[in-house]
Coordinates of C-alpha atoms and ligand atoms in Angstrom, one line a residue:
Chain U
M1 CA 0.2 -0.3 -0.1
S2 CA 1.2 2.8 -0.8
A3 CA 2.0 5.6 1.8
P4 CA 0.6 9.0 1.4
G5 CA 2.8 11.8 0.8
P6 CA 5.8 12.2 -1.1
A7 CA 7.5 8.3 0.5
P8 CA 8.7 6.3 -2.4
R9 CA 5.7 4.5 -3.8
R10 CA 6.0 0.2 -3.3
A11 CA 6.9 -1.0 -6.6
T12 CA 3.4 -1.9 -8.3
A13 CA 4.2 -5.3 -8.9
P14 CA 6.0 -6.8 -6.1
G15 CA 8.2 -9.0 -6.9
G16 CA 9.2 -7.1 -9.7
S17 CA 8.2 -5.8 -12.6
V18 CA 6.2 -7.6 -15.0
I19 CA 5.3 -4.7 -17.2
P20 CA 6.9 -5.9 -20.5
L21 CA 8.8 -2.8 -22.3
A22 CA 6.4 -2.6 -24.8
A23 CA 5.0 0.8 -24.1
P24 CA 1.0 -0.2 -23.1
L25 CA -1.9 1.2 -24.8
M26 CA -2.6 3.1 -21.2
E27 CA -1.2 3.9 -18.1
A28 CA -2.0 6.1 -15.5
S29 CA 0.2 7.1 -13.1
G30 CA -0.5 9.0 -9.3
L31 CA -3.9 8.6 -10.6
T32 CA -6.3 10.2 -7.4
Y33 CA -10.2 11.5 -7.0
S34 CA -10.7 13.7 -4.5
V35 CA -14.0 14.8 -3.5
R36 CA -14.3 17.0 -0.2
G37 CA -11.0 16.4 1.3
R38 CA -11.9 12.5 0.8
R39 CA -9.1 10.4 -1.8
L40 CA -11.5 8.2 -3.2
V41 CA -8.8 6.8 -5.6
D42 CA -5.3 7.7 -3.7
D43 CA -1.9 7.8 -6.6
A44 CA -2.9 4.5 -8.2
R45 CA -0.9 3.1 -11.1
L46 CA -2.4 1.2 -13.9
V47 CA -0.8 0.0 -16.9
I48 CA -3.6 -1.4 -19.2
R49 CA -1.3 -3.4 -22.3
E50 CA -2.8 -3.7 -25.3
G51 CA -4.8 -6.8 -26.1
R52 CA -4.8 -8.1 -23.5
R53 CA -7.5 -8.3 -20.9
T54 CA -7.1 -6.4 -16.8
V55 CA -9.1 -7.7 -14.7
I56 CA -9.9 -4.8 -11.7
L57 CA -10.4 -6.5 -8.1
G58 CA -11.7 -4.9 -4.9
P59 CA -14.1 -4.7 -2.1
N60 CA -17.4 -2.2 -2.2
G61 CA -16.6 1.2 -2.1
A62 CA -12.4 0.7 -2.8
G63 CA -12.6 3.0 -6.4
K64 CA -13.4 0.4 -8.7
S65 CA -16.0 2.3 -11.0
L66 CA -14.3 5.6 -10.4
V67 CA -11.3 4.1 -11.7
L68 CA -13.1 3.3 -15.0
R69 CA -14.9 7.0 -14.9
L70 CA -11.8 8.7 -14.9
M71 CA -9.5 5.8 -17.4
H72 CA -12.4 6.3 -19.8
G73 CA -12.4 10.7 -19.6
L74 CA -15.6 10.9 -17.5
I75 CA -14.3 12.5 -14.7
T76 CA -11.4 14.8 -14.7
P77 CA -8.5 13.3 -11.7
T78 CA -8.0 15.6 -8.9
A79 CA -3.6 14.9 -9.4
G80 CA -1.7 12.8 -12.1
R81 CA -2.5 11.4 -15.5
V82 CA -4.2 9.5 -17.4
D83 CA -2.2 8.5 -20.7
W84 CA -2.8 6.3 -23.9
R85 CA -0.1 5.5 -26.0
G86 CA 2.4 7.6 -24.2
A87 CA 0.2 11.4 -24.8
P88 CA -2.7 12.0 -22.8
L89 CA -6.2 10.9 -22.7
D90 CA -7.7 13.7 -25.4
K91 CA -11.0 13.9 -27.9
A92 CA -9.4 10.9 -30.1
A93 CA -8.6 8.6 -27.7
R94 CA -11.5 8.8 -25.6
R95 CA -13.4 8.1 -28.9
A96 CA -11.1 5.2 -29.4
Q97 CA -13.1 3.4 -26.0
A98 CA -15.8 2.6 -25.0
M99 CA -17.3 1.1 -22.0
V100 CA -20.2 -0.5 -20.2
F101 CA -21.8 1.0 -17.0
Q102 CA -22.1 -0.9 -13.8
R103 CA -26.6 -0.8 -15.2
P104 CA -26.7 -0.9 -18.8
V105 CA -27.7 2.7 -19.6
L106 CA -30.4 1.9 -22.8
L107 CA -32.3 4.7 -24.8
R108 CA -36.1 4.4 -24.3
R109 CA -36.1 2.6 -28.3
S110 CA -36.6 -0.5 -29.8
V111 CA -33.2 -2.4 -29.3
R112 CA -32.4 -1.9 -33.2
A113 CA -32.8 1.3 -32.5
N114 CA -30.2 1.7 -29.9
L115 CA -27.7 0.7 -31.9
A116 CA -28.5 2.5 -34.6
F117 CA -27.8 5.2 -32.1
A118 CA -24.4 4.8 -31.4
L119 CA -23.1 4.4 -35.4
A120 CA -25.8 7.5 -35.8
V121 CA -23.5 9.6 -33.5
R122 CA -20.8 8.0 -35.3
G123 CA -22.0 9.7 -38.9
V124 CA -22.2 6.4 -40.2
A125 CA -24.5 7.1 -42.8
R126 CA -28.2 5.3 -43.2
A127 CA -27.5 2.5 -45.8
A128 CA -24.2 1.7 -43.5
R129 CA -26.0 1.2 -40.1
R130 CA -28.1 -2.2 -42.2
P131 CA -25.4 -5.2 -42.2
A132 CA -23.8 -3.0 -39.1
I133 CA -26.5 -3.8 -36.6
A134 CA -27.8 -7.3 -38.3
T135 CA -24.3 -9.0 -37.1
A136 CA -24.2 -7.3 -34.0
L137 CA -28.1 -8.3 -33.6
E138 CA -26.4 -12.0 -34.9
R139 CA -23.6 -12.0 -32.2
A140 CA -25.5 -10.8 -29.8
R141 CA -28.5 -12.8 -30.2
L142 CA -30.8 -10.4 -29.8
T143 CA -32.0 -10.5 -33.4
H144 CA -35.6 -12.2 -32.7
L145 CA -35.7 -9.5 -30.0
Q146 CA -34.4 -6.2 -32.2
S147 CA -37.7 -4.5 -32.5
Q148 CA -38.8 -4.6 -29.1
P149 CA -38.4 -2.1 -26.5
A150 CA -34.9 -2.2 -24.7
R151 CA -36.5 -1.5 -21.8
V152 CA -38.5 -4.0 -21.2
L153 CA -35.9 -6.8 -21.8
S154 CA -34.3 -8.6 -19.0
G155 CA -31.5 -7.9 -16.7
G156 CA -29.1 -10.2 -19.7
E157 CA -30.3 -10.1 -22.3
Q158 CA -30.2 -5.5 -21.5
Q159 CA -26.5 -6.6 -20.5
R160 CA -25.4 -8.1 -23.5
L161 CA -28.0 -4.9 -25.9
A162 CA -25.3 -2.4 -23.8
L163 CA -22.6 -4.5 -24.7
A164 CA -23.3 -4.4 -28.3
R165 CA -23.6 -1.0 -28.6
A166 CA -20.4 -0.5 -26.7
L167 CA -19.2 -2.8 -29.8
M168 CA -20.4 -0.7 -32.3
T169 CA -18.4 1.5 -32.3
G170 CA -15.2 -0.5 -33.3
P171 CA -13.7 0.8 -30.3
E172 CA -9.7 0.1 -29.4
L173 CA -10.4 -0.9 -25.8
L174 CA -13.3 -1.9 -24.0
F175 CA -13.9 -1.2 -20.1
L176 CA -17.0 -3.2 -18.7
D177 CA -18.3 -2.4 -15.2
E178 CA -19.1 -5.5 -13.6
P179 CA -21.5 -6.5 -16.8
T180 CA -22.8 -9.5 -14.8
A181 CA -23.2 -8.7 -11.1
S182 CA -26.8 -9.2 -11.4
L183 CA -27.1 -11.9 -13.4
D184 CA -27.5 -15.7 -13.7
P185 CA -24.7 -17.8 -15.5
A186 CA -26.7 -18.7 -18.7
S187 CA -26.4 -14.6 -18.7
T188 CA -23.1 -14.8 -17.6
L189 CA -21.2 -17.1 -19.6
A190 CA -23.3 -15.2 -23.3
I191 CA -21.9 -11.8 -22.1
E192 CA -18.0 -13.7 -21.1
T193 CA -18.2 -15.5 -24.7
L194 CA -19.1 -11.5 -26.0
I195 CA -15.8 -10.8 -24.3
E196 CA -13.6 -13.5 -25.2
E197 CA -15.5 -12.8 -29.1
A198 CA -14.3 -9.3 -29.0
S199 CA -10.7 -10.4 -26.8
A200 CA -10.0 -12.7 -29.9
A201 CA -10.7 -9.6 -32.4
G202 CA -8.2 -7.8 -30.2
V203 CA -10.4 -5.6 -27.9
T204 CA -8.0 -4.6 -25.4
V205 CA -10.4 -5.3 -22.1
V206 CA -10.5 -3.5 -18.1
L207 CA -13.6 -5.3 -16.0
V208 CA -14.3 -4.7 -13.0
T209 CA -15.4 -7.3 -11.3
H210 CA -17.2 -8.8 -8.0
D211 CA -16.3 -12.4 -9.2
R212 CA -13.2 -14.3 -8.4
G213 CA -14.3 -17.6 -11.5
Q214 CA -14.3 -14.5 -13.2
A215 CA -10.9 -13.5 -12.8
E216 CA -9.7 -16.5 -13.5
R217 CA -11.4 -17.1 -16.1
L218 CA -11.0 -13.4 -18.4
A219 CA -8.2 -12.1 -16.2
D220 CA -4.3 -12.1 -18.2
D221 CA -3.6 -9.2 -15.6
V222 CA -5.0 -8.4 -12.4
V223 CA -5.7 -5.4 -11.1
F224 CA -6.7 -5.7 -6.8
L225 CA -7.6 -2.1 -5.2
Q226 CA -8.2 -1.3 -1.4
S227 CA -9.8 2.2 -0.1
G228 CA -8.6 3.8 -3.8
R229 CA -5.5 1.9 -3.3
V230 CA -3.6 0.5 -6.0
A231 CA -2.4 -3.1 -3.3
E232 CA -1.2 -5.2 -5.6
H233 CA -1.2 -4.8 -10.1
G234 CA 0.1 -8.1 -11.9
P235 CA -0.6 -11.0 -14.3
A236 CA -3.5 -13.2 -12.8
S237 CA -1.1 -16.0 -13.0
R238 CA 0.5 -15.0 -10.8
L239 CA -1.2 -12.4 -8.3
L240 CA -4.5 -15.0 -7.8
S241 CA -2.1 -18.3 -7.2
A242 CA 0.9 -16.1 -5.0
P243 CA -0.9 -13.1 -3.8
A244 CA 1.6 -11.4 -1.8
S245 CA -0.7 -7.8 -0.5
E246 CA -2.8 -8.6 2.8
P247 CA -6.3 -7.6 1.5
L248 CA -6.1 -9.3 -1.8
R249 CA -4.8 -13.0 -0.1
A250 CA -8.0 -12.1 2.1
W251 CA -10.3 -12.1 -1.1
L252 CA -9.2 -14.7 -2.7
S253 CA -9.5 -16.9 0.3
G254 CA -12.4 -15.7 1.3
R255 CA -12.0 -14.1 4.5
L256 CA -13.6 -10.9 5.3
Y257 CA -10.7 -8.0 5.7
V258 CA -11.9 -5.5 7.3
E259 CA -9.5 -2.1 6.8
A260 CA -8.6 0.1 10.0
E261 CA -9.7 3.8 9.3
K262 CA -7.1 5.6 7.8
S263 CA -7.0 9.0 9.2
S264 CA -4.2 9.5 6.5
R265 CA -6.3 10.0 4.0
I266 CA -7.9 13.1 4.8
D267 CA -6.7 15.8 3.6
I268 CA -6.3 19.0 5.2
Chain Y
M1 CA -86.7 30.1 -19.5
D2 CA -86.3 27.4 -16.5
L3 CA -82.9 25.2 -16.1
G4 CA -84.6 22.0 -17.2
H5 CA -85.9 23.4 -20.8
A6 CA -82.6 25.2 -21.2
I7 CA -81.1 21.8 -20.1
I8 CA -82.5 20.1 -22.7
G9 CA -82.6 22.9 -24.6
A10 CA -78.1 22.6 -24.7
F11 CA -78.2 18.5 -25.6
G12 CA -80.6 19.7 -28.5
L13 CA -78.0 22.4 -30.1
V14 CA -75.6 20.2 -28.8
L15 CA -77.0 17.2 -31.2
S16 CA -78.4 19.4 -33.8
G17 CA -75.4 20.7 -34.9
D18 CA -76.1 24.3 -34.4
P19 CA -73.9 25.8 -37.1
D20 CA -73.5 28.8 -34.8
L21 CA -72.2 26.7 -31.8
T22 CA -71.0 24.9 -34.6
E23 CA -68.9 27.7 -35.9
I24 CA -67.5 28.7 -31.7
I25 CA -66.2 25.7 -31.3
G26 CA -64.2 25.1 -34.6
L27 CA -62.8 28.6 -33.8
S28 CA -61.5 27.8 -30.1
L29 CA -60.3 24.4 -31.4
S30 CA -58.3 25.9 -34.3
V31 CA -57.3 29.5 -31.9
T32 CA -56.4 26.7 -29.4
L33 CA -54.0 23.9 -31.2
S34 CA -52.6 26.8 -33.3
A35 CA -51.5 28.6 -29.4
V36 CA -50.2 24.7 -27.8
I37 CA -47.8 24.0 -31.4
A38 CA -45.9 27.2 -31.8
A39 CA -46.1 27.5 -27.8
C40 CA -44.1 23.5 -28.6
V41 CA -42.2 25.0 -31.7
I42 CA -40.5 27.2 -28.8
G43 CA -41.1 25.9 -25.4
L44 CA -39.5 22.4 -27.0
P45 CA -36.6 24.0 -27.9
L46 CA -36.2 26.4 -25.1
G47 CA -36.8 23.3 -22.0
A48 CA -34.4 21.3 -23.4
A49 CA -31.7 23.9 -23.5
V50 CA -32.2 24.7 -20.5
G51 CA -32.8 21.8 -19.2
A52 CA -29.9 19.5 -20.6
F53 CA -27.3 22.4 -21.1
R54 CA -24.4 23.8 -18.7
F55 CA -24.4 27.8 -18.6
P56 CA -24.0 30.9 -15.9
G57 CA -27.9 31.6 -15.2
R58 CA -29.7 28.6 -16.2
T59 CA -30.9 27.8 -12.8
V60 CA -32.2 31.3 -13.2
C61 CA -33.9 30.3 -16.3
A62 CA -35.5 28.2 -15.2
V63 CA -37.2 29.3 -12.3
I64 CA -38.1 32.3 -14.5
L65 CA -40.0 29.2 -16.3
N66 CA -41.7 28.0 -14.0
A67 CA -42.4 31.3 -12.4
F68 CA -44.5 32.1 -15.6
M69 CA -46.6 29.1 -15.5
G70 CA -48.7 30.9 -13.3
L71 CA -48.9 34.1 -15.3
P72 CA -52.0 35.9 -14.6
P73 CA -54.1 35.4 -18.1
V74 CA -56.1 38.4 -18.2
V75 CA -52.0 40.8 -17.8
V76 CA -51.1 38.6 -20.8
G77 CA -54.5 39.9 -22.3
L78 CA -53.6 43.5 -21.6
V79 CA -50.4 43.3 -22.7
V80 CA -50.6 41.5 -26.2
Y81 CA -53.7 44.4 -25.9
L82 CA -50.7 47.4 -25.7
M83 CA -48.6 45.5 -28.1
L84 CA -51.8 45.1 -30.9
S85 CA -53.3 48.3 -29.7
A86 CA -53.8 50.7 -33.2
S87 CA -51.1 53.4 -30.4
G88 CA -49.3 50.3 -29.0
P89 CA -46.0 49.3 -31.5
L90 CA -47.3 45.9 -33.0
G91 CA -50.8 48.6 -33.8
V92 CA -50.0 49.3 -38.0
L93 CA -49.7 44.9 -38.2
G94 CA -53.8 45.3 -37.8
L95 CA -54.0 42.6 -35.4
L96 CA -56.4 43.9 -32.8
Y97 CA -59.9 41.3 -32.5
T98 CA -58.3 39.2 -34.7
P99 CA -58.3 34.9 -33.9
T100 CA -54.2 36.1 -34.8
A101 CA -54.5 38.3 -31.6
M102 CA -55.7 35.5 -29.7
V103 CA -53.1 32.7 -30.8
I104 CA -50.8 35.2 -29.8
A105 CA -52.4 35.7 -26.7
Q106 CA -52.6 31.9 -25.8
T107 CA -49.3 31.3 -27.3
I108 CA -47.8 34.1 -24.9
L109 CA -49.5 31.8 -22.2
V110 CA -48.8 28.2 -23.1
T111 CA -45.4 28.8 -23.9
P112 CA -44.1 29.1 -20.0
I113 CA -45.7 25.7 -19.2
V114 CA -44.3 23.6 -22.3
A115 CA -41.1 24.9 -21.4
A116 CA -40.6 24.4 -17.9
L117 CA -42.1 21.0 -18.3
T118 CA -39.7 20.1 -20.9
R119 CA -37.4 20.9 -18.5
Q120 CA -37.9 18.9 -15.7
V121 CA -38.4 16.1 -18.3
V122 CA -35.0 16.4 -20.0
E123 CA -33.4 17.7 -17.3
D124 CA -34.6 13.9 -15.2
L125 CA -33.2 11.9 -18.5
N126 CA -30.7 14.3 -18.8
A127 CA -29.1 12.9 -16.0
E128 CA -29.8 9.2 -16.3
Y129 CA -28.1 9.6 -19.9
A130 CA -25.0 12.0 -19.1
E131 CA -22.3 9.5 -18.3
Q132 CA -23.7 7.4 -21.3
F133 CA -23.9 10.1 -23.8
A134 CA -20.0 11.3 -22.9
S135 CA -18.8 8.4 -23.3
L136 CA -20.5 7.8 -27.7
G137 CA -19.1 11.1 -27.7
V138 CA -22.5 12.4 -28.4
S139 CA -22.4 15.8 -29.9
P140 CA -23.5 18.5 -27.7
L141 CA -26.4 19.3 -30.3
A142 CA -27.4 15.5 -31.0
R143 CA -28.2 15.0 -26.8
A144 CA -30.5 17.4 -26.8
G145 CA -32.7 15.8 -29.9
A146 CA -32.1 12.6 -28.5
L147 CA -33.5 13.6 -24.7
L148 CA -35.8 15.4 -26.5
W149 CA -36.9 12.3 -28.3
D150 CA -36.8 9.7 -25.6
G151 CA -39.2 11.9 -23.2
R152 CA -41.5 12.2 -26.5
Y153 CA -44.4 10.1 -24.1
S154 CA -44.2 12.6 -21.2
L155 CA -43.4 16.2 -23.3
L156 CA -46.4 15.0 -25.5
T157 CA -48.8 15.1 -22.3
V158 CA -47.7 18.7 -21.8
A159 CA -49.1 19.3 -24.8
L160 CA -51.9 18.2 -24.2
A161 CA -51.5 20.0 -20.9
G162 CA -50.6 22.7 -22.5
F163 CA -53.7 22.0 -24.1
G164 CA -55.7 21.9 -21.5
R165 CA -54.7 25.7 -20.3
A166 CA -55.8 27.3 -23.0
I167 CA -59.2 26.0 -24.4
A168 CA -60.7 26.4 -21.3
E169 CA -59.1 30.2 -20.7
V170 CA -60.8 32.7 -21.0
G171 CA -59.5 36.6 -19.4
A172 CA -56.5 36.8 -22.1
V173 CA -58.9 35.9 -25.1
I174 CA -61.7 38.4 -24.5
I175 CA -59.2 41.3 -24.2
V176 CA -57.3 40.2 -26.8
G177 CA -60.4 38.9 -29.1
G178 CA -63.1 41.1 -27.8
N179 CA -65.9 38.3 -28.8
I180 CA -66.9 39.1 -31.9
N181 CA -69.5 37.0 -33.7
H182 CA -68.6 35.6 -35.8
V183 CA -65.3 36.5 -35.4
T184 CA -64.0 36.0 -32.4
R185 CA -65.8 34.2 -30.8
V186 CA -65.2 31.0 -28.7
M187 CA -66.2 28.8 -26.4
T188 CA -65.5 30.1 -23.0
T189 CA -65.8 34.0 -24.1
T190 CA -69.4 32.9 -25.3
I191 CA -70.4 31.4 -22.3
A192 CA -69.1 34.4 -20.3
L193 CA -71.1 36.5 -22.6
E194 CA -74.7 34.6 -22.7
T195 CA -74.7 34.1 -19.4
S196 CA -74.9 37.4 -18.5
K197 CA -77.2 38.0 -20.9
G198 CA -79.2 35.1 -19.8
N199 CA -79.2 32.8 -22.9
L200 CA -78.1 29.2 -20.8
E201 CA -79.3 27.7 -23.0
L202 CA -75.8 28.1 -26.0
A203 CA -74.5 28.9 -22.6
L204 CA -75.0 25.5 -21.2
A205 CA -74.1 24.0 -24.7
L206 CA -70.7 25.1 -24.9
G207 CA -70.6 24.4 -20.9
V208 CA -71.3 20.5 -21.7
V209 CA -68.5 20.8 -24.7
L210 CA -66.1 22.2 -23.2
L211 CA -66.1 19.7 -20.4
T212 CA -66.4 16.3 -23.2
I213 CA -62.6 18.5 -24.7
A214 CA -61.6 18.1 -20.8
L215 CA -62.8 14.8 -20.7
I216 CA -61.3 13.7 -23.3
V217 CA -57.4 15.5 -22.9
N218 CA -57.3 13.6 -19.9
A219 CA -58.4 10.4 -20.9
M220 CA -55.7 11.0 -24.1
V221 CA -53.0 11.1 -21.4
M222 CA -54.0 8.5 -19.6
A223 CA -53.8 6.4 -22.9
V224 CA -49.9 8.2 -23.2
R225 CA -48.8 7.3 -19.8
A226 CA -50.6 4.1 -19.9
L227 CA -48.3 3.0 -23.6
A228 CA -45.0 4.4 -22.5
A229 CA -45.6 2.4 -18.5
R230 CA -46.2 -1.1 -21.8
A231 CA -42.8 -0.2 -23.4
A232 CA -41.2 0.1 -20.0
Y233 CA -40.2 4.5 -21.4
A234 CA -41.7 5.8 -17.6
Ligands
ADP1 N1 -19.4 12.0 -6.9 C1 -19.3 11.7 -6.0 N2 -18.9 12.3 -4.5 C2 -19.0 11.7 -3.2 N3 -18.3 10.2 -3.0 C3 -18.1 9.2 -4.1 C4 -19.0 9.8 -5.2 N4 -18.5 9.1 -6.5 C5 -17.7 7.9 -5.9 N5 -17.8 8.4 -4.8 C6 -17.6 7.5 -3.5 O1 -16.7 6.8 -3.4 C7 -16.3 5.7 -3.1 C8 -15.7 4.7 -4.8 O2 -16.6 4.0 -5.5 P1 -16.9 3.4 -6.4 O3 -15.3 3.8 -7.0 O4 -18.2 3.8 -6.6 O5 -17.1 2.2 -5.7 P2 -16.5 0.5 -6.8 O6 -14.8 -0.2 -5.5 O7 -17.5 0.2 -5.7 O8 -17.0 0.6 -7.6 C9 -17.7 4.8 -2.3 O9 -16.9 4.7 -1.0 C10 -18.1 5.6 -2.8 O10 -19.1 6.2 -2.0
MG2 MG1 -18.5 -0.1 -8.9

């Protein structure tokens, strides 16, 4: 856990650097987000390798959603930086990203129209939308529901639609905030399959989850967040089998880990 | 004439399709519809702008729109009268005591209603959609358009509320319309005049029609809400 103030941070990957020399797709450093003096995200460093699947783990309120929104440029960090291909995240970079929110935000329109909207926003001509929508519907197994109002779909179908819409714009990187949090195994499998297909097609994936099994199935890299700080960051193969930090060890073994309240986290 | 005869006579007028009655109802509907359309053309974009965009003075705009929802009709009538009277700034147009003058007065009354209610609808939707739209990279103008479209069911009930208010309104249209027979007589002004003259038959007949229209408007509002709920658009 990083100490507050100017003291040198502990290495993000205990046990030696695991980050390859190739420039990462995204890199956040010193990432901090404070609200009324509370450091909700505290000096976090994340490295997102291109074409890989990074899974962000951590207890409720650890700051996982905030980290996603900071990296996606939806909110501005209080301190620190977010880089995309070595340069500060800008509008063009944001357009190369897509995000599926924890609770899917679907328009009050048909399933089809929700997909068409994403294309219209990106200026895709009407004639070119039709085949793209047909493909997306098929892939998400929503073709038979295409004329239904999006908001009457089941939770799993809504999440598939949100994911299909996010992929409509052809993102290089996809953020997913607990996309299967309240879904049954069949719906979870459908979502994970879509994620794996996108990943196989070259999309870099950053996924927040509560589900250890999902992390084991999907993760190349793991980031463990605790109280807004990165407790551990490295390849899934090592972190999930030999965690170095106490919070991750506790989390993996199913123990209840409750961190003592730290007064040092309150900015003055 | 006693009340019983008046009521029977009133239904006779309605059922026989009395030409005077029909003319008055027709003018009422066309003036009110024109005013509601004009109010929507102005009020929908205005409400959407205040509801969806952040700019200095936004809260003040919202407060003013809400306050103007309760404009006293006679005051609006008086102001429009002063503007349109021969000595007023718009006197040369010769619009006083014409249906157009009544449309203008009603538009002024209904526009704040449409704008204020639209602002509320759009602001609520925007709170829900803002991050998703930012993520997709939706431009401000497209955002306002999408919010209006997604609020279409609510906005339809807003327009119906405006219609209900305008069709029942009497104070403003009697001042700027003058209640001239075959020119500017609408249902409400005719009821006021005929009642004062003791011609209860025509007044009652128009009252029945006005009530029926109010019922229909309310039924339409409920139907729109039910449709929206069925598609989870509420
Ligand atoms: N805009 C905000 N203002 C104040 N506190 C916030 C805000 N957004 C999130 N928080 C707080 O920050 C912490 C982390 O939130 P979040 O990132 O949503 O956690 P999670 O890891 O469960 O996704 C929580 O304690 C939450 O209450
Ligand atoms: Mg969250």
